[in-house]
Every structure is written in C-alpha cells, then in structure tokens.
GROMACS .gro file of C-alpha atoms in nm:
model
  194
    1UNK     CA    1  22.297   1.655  14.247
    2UNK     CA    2  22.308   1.362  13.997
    3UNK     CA    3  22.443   1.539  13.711
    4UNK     CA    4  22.747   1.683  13.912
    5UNK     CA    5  22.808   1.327  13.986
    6UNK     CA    6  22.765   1.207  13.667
    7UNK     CA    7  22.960   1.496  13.539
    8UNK     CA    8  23.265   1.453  13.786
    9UNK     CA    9  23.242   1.115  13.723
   10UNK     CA   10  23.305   1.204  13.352
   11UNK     CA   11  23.571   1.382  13.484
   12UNK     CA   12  23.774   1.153  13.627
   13UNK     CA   13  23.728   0.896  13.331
   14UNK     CA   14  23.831   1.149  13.063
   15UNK     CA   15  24.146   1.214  13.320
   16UNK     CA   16  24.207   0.894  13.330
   17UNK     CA   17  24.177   0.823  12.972
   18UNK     CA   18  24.393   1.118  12.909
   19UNK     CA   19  24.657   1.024  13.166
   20UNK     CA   20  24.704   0.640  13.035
   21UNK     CA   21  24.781   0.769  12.679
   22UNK     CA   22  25.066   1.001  12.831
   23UNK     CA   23  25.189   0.734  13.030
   24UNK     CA   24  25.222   0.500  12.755
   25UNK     CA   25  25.348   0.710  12.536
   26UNK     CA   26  25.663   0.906  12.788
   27UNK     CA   27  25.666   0.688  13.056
   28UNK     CA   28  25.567   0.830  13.431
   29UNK     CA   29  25.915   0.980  13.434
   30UNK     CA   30  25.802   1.190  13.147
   31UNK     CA   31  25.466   1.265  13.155
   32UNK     CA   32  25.423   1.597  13.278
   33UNK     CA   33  25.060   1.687  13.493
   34UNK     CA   34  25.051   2.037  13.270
   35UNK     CA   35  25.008   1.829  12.982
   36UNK     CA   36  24.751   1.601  13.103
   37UNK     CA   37  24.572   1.878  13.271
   38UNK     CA   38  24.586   2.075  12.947
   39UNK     CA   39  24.480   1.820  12.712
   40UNK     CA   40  24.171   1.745  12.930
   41UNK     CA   41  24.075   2.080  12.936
   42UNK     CA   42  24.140   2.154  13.281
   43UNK     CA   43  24.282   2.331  13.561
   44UNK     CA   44  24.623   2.197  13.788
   45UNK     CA   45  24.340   2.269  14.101
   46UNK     CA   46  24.053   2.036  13.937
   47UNK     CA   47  24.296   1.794  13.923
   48UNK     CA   48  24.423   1.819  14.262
   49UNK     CA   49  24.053   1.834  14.355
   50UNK     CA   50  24.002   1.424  14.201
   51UNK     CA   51  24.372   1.317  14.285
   52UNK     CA   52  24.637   1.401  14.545
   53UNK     CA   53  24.958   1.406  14.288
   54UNK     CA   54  25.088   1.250  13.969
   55UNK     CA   55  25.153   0.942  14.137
   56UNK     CA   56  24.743   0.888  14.256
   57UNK     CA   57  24.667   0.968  13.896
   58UNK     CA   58  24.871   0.705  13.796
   59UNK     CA   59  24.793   0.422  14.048
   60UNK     CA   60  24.408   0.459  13.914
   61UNK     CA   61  24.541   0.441  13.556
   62UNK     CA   62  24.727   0.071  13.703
   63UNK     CA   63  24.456   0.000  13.865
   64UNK     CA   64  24.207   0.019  13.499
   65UNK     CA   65  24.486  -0.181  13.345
   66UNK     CA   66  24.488  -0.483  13.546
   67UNK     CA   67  24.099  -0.513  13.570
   68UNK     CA   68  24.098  -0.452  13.149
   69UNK     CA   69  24.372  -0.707  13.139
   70UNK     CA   70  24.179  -0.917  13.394
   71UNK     CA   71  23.889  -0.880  13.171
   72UNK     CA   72  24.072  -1.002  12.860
   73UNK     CA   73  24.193  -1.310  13.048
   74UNK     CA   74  23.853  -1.370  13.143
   75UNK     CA   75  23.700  -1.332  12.819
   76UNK     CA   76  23.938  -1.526  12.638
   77UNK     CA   77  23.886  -1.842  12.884
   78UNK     CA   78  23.501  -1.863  12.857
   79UNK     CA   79  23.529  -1.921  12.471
   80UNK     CA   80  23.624  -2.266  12.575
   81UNK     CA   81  23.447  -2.581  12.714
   82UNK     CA   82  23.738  -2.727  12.855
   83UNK     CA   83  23.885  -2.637  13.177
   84UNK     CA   84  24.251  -2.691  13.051
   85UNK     CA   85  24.196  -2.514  12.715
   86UNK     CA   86  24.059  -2.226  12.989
   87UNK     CA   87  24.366  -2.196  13.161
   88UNK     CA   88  24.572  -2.187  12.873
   89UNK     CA   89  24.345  -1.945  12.711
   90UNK     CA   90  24.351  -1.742  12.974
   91UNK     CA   91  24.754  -1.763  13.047
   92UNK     CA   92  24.812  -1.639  12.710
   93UNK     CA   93  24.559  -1.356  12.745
   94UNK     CA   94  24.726  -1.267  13.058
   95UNK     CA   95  25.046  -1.285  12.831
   96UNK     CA   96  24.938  -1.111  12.527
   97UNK     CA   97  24.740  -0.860  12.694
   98UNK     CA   98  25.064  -0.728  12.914
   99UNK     CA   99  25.274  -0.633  12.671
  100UNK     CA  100  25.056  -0.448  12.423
  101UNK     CA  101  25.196  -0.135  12.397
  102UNK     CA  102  24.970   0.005  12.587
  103UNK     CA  103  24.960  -0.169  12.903
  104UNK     CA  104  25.338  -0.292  12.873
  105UNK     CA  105  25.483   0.052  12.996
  106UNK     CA  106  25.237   0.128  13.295
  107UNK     CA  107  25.168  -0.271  13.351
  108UNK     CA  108  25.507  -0.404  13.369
  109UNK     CA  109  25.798  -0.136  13.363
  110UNK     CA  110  25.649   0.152  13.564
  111UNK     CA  111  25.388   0.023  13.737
  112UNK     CA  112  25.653  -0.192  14.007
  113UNK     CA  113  25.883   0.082  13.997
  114UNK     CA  114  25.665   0.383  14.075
  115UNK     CA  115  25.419   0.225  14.350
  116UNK     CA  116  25.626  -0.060  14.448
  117UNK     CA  117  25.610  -0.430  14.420
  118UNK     CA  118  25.352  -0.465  14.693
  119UNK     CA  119  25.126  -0.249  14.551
  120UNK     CA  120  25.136  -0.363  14.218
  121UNK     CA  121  25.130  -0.762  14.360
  122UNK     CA  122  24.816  -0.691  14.580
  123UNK     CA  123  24.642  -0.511  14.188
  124UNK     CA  124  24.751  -0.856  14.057
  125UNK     CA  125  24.594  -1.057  14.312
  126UNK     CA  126  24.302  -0.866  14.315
  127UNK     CA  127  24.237  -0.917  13.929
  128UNK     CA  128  24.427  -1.177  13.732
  129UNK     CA  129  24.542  -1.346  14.031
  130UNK     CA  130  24.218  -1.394  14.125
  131UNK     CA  131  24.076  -1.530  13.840
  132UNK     CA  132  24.404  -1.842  13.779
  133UNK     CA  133  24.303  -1.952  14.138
  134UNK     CA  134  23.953  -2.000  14.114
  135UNK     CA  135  24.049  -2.181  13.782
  136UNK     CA  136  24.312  -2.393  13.958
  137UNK     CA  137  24.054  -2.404  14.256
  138UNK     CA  138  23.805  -2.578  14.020
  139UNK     CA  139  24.008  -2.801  13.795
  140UNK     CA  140  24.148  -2.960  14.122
  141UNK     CA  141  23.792  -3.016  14.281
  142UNK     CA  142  23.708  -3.181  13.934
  143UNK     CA  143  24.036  -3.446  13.969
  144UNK     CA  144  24.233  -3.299  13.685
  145UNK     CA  145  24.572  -3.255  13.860
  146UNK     CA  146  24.693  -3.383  14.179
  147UNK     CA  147  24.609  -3.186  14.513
  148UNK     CA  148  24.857  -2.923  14.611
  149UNK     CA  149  24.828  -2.619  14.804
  150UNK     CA  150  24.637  -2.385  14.541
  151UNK     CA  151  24.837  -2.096  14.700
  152UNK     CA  152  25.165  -2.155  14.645
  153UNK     CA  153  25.068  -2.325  14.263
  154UNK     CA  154  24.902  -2.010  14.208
  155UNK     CA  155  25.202  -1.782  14.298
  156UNK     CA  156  25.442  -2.009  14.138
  157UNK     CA  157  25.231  -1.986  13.768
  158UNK     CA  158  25.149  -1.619  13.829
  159UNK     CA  159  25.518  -1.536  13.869
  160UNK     CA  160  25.612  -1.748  13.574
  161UNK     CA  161  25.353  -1.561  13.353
  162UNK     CA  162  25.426  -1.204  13.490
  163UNK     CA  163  25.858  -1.311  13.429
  164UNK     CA  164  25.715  -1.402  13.156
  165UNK     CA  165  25.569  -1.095  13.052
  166UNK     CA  166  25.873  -0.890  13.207
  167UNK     CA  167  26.107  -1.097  12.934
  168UNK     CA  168  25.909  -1.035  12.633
  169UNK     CA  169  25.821  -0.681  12.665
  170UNK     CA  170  26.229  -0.661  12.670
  171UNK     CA  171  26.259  -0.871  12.368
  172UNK     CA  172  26.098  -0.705  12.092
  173UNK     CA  173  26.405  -0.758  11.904
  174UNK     CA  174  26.330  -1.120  11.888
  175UNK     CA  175  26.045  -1.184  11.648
  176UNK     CA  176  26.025  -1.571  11.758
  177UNK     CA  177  26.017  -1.511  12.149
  178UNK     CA  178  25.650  -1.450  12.182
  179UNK     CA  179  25.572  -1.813  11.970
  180UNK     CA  180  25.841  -1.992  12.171
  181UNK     CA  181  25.642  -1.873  12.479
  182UNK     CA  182  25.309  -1.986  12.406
  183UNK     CA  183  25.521  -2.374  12.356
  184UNK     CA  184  25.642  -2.344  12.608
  185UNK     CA  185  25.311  -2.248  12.815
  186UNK     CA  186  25.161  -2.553  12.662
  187UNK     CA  187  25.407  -2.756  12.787
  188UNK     CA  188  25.407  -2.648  13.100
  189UNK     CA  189  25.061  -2.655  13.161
  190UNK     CA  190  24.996  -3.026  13.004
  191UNK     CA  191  25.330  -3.149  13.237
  192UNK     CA  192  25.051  -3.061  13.522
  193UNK     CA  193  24.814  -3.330  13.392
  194UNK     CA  194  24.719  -3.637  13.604
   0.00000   0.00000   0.00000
C-alpha cells in the first residue's frame, strides 16, 4: 500500500514537473496534454486519473510556483538581522523571483488569465501575501512605522510589487528597468520609516 502511494505520488510530481516546463516554454494556450502525457511516459487516462483537465494540471503547477516563489522570498529575508533590510530583501525576491523565465509565464501572464484573478489572488495570499503581513505585522508591534490597518498596507504593497512584476516581465526590452525598480523599492520602503 505504501509504495503505490509513494509511487503515485511520484507520479504526480514528475507530471507536474513535466507540465511546468511545457507551460513555460508554449504558454497554456499551447501546451498540448498529448505532449505532456507523452513525455512523462504516460497514458491520456492516468492523467485523467490524478487531474480532471488541462486546466487542474495547471492550477497545481501555479500553485508550486507561488509556494517556490514564497520560499525564495522567505529565504532571502532571513539572511538579514534587520527587520527593514527583511522586507526589502524579501520585496525584491518576490520581484526577482516572478519574472524568471520560468515562473513569469505561468506566475504572471497565464496564471490570472486562465483561473482568474480570484484564484490566483487567494494563491498569493496564501503564500507571499502571507509572509509581507506577518513582516508588516511585526515591524509595527516593534514601533518601526506608524500604526495603520496592516490589511489594507499589505494589499496596497502587494499590488505595487505584483504591478510591479506585471511591468517588468513586459519590459525586457529595457535593460535598466529592473535596477530602476529596486530604487525605487528602496525608496518606497524607507518613505515608510518613523
């Protein structure tokens, strides 16, 4: 009983796996199930057996790039000391990491327009989200800006980050945009100091 678990589980990761490359590389639009299914060595059926259609495929492979990219933002935040080097830190991680070439397609370009906005805002409030308010959270407990409803300040960064993010994955013709952004995130972020 184990091992067919830890085989199906297998599975589904090497499905996964398989499925995020196509995605990045065609686009949902583009990727075709055949290939996925063929390149993992499968039949159209086993598929059908783990996920209900294309689209449940790809709201797992979503799903595996916001907690990565939630990961990355965490990551990059605990190398510091500082709570406001932490939320820059983790900003530009949040940055950075969504519009790597392979999260930028499924992250920020198919991911709203293939499972909707509301899906893909409650992934981001359930990872990166997340983590910027219980930094907020924390820095105001500790004094270091004035008090103001975490929620809204929350929304209002994580929508400048993820325009943000939208803008540069559009501007890869611009070699200076991504430096001019991380100014401007310092900026930002200092103008919120007390």
């Amino acid at each position: 009983m184990r091992r067919s678990k830890a085989a199906t589980a297998e599975t589904i990761r090497k499905l996964v796996e398989i499925a995020r490359t196509h995605f990045t590389d065609y686009g949902y639009a583009d990727a075709a199930l055949e290939s996925i299914v063929h390149e993992a060595n499968l039949t159209r059926g086993a598929v059908y057996h783990h996920f209900r259609s294309k689209k449940d495929l790809f709201r797992i492979v979503l799903e595996d790039v916001q907690r990565e990219v939630a990961e990355r933002l965490e990551q990059e935040a605990s190398t510091s000391e500082d709570v406001w080097e932490q939320l820059y830190l983790g900003c530009r991680a949040f940055i950075m990491a969504a519009v790597e070439e392979r999260n930028r397609r499924i992250m920020l370009i198919d991911g709203p327009a293939i499972l909707g906005w509301e899906v893909w805002r409650e992934m981001d409030k359930n990872h990166s989200m997340r983590l910027l308010r219980g930094q907020l959270e924390i820095m105001q407990e500790q004094g270091h800006f004035r008090r103001v409803p975490l929620d809204a300040m929350t929304h209002f960064i994580s929508g400048g980050l993820n325009e943000t993010a939208l803008w540069l994955a559009n501007e890869s013709q611009q070699p200076n945009a991504l430096d001019e952004t991380m100014k401007v995130l310092a900026v930002f972020l200092g103008g919120l100091k007390q």
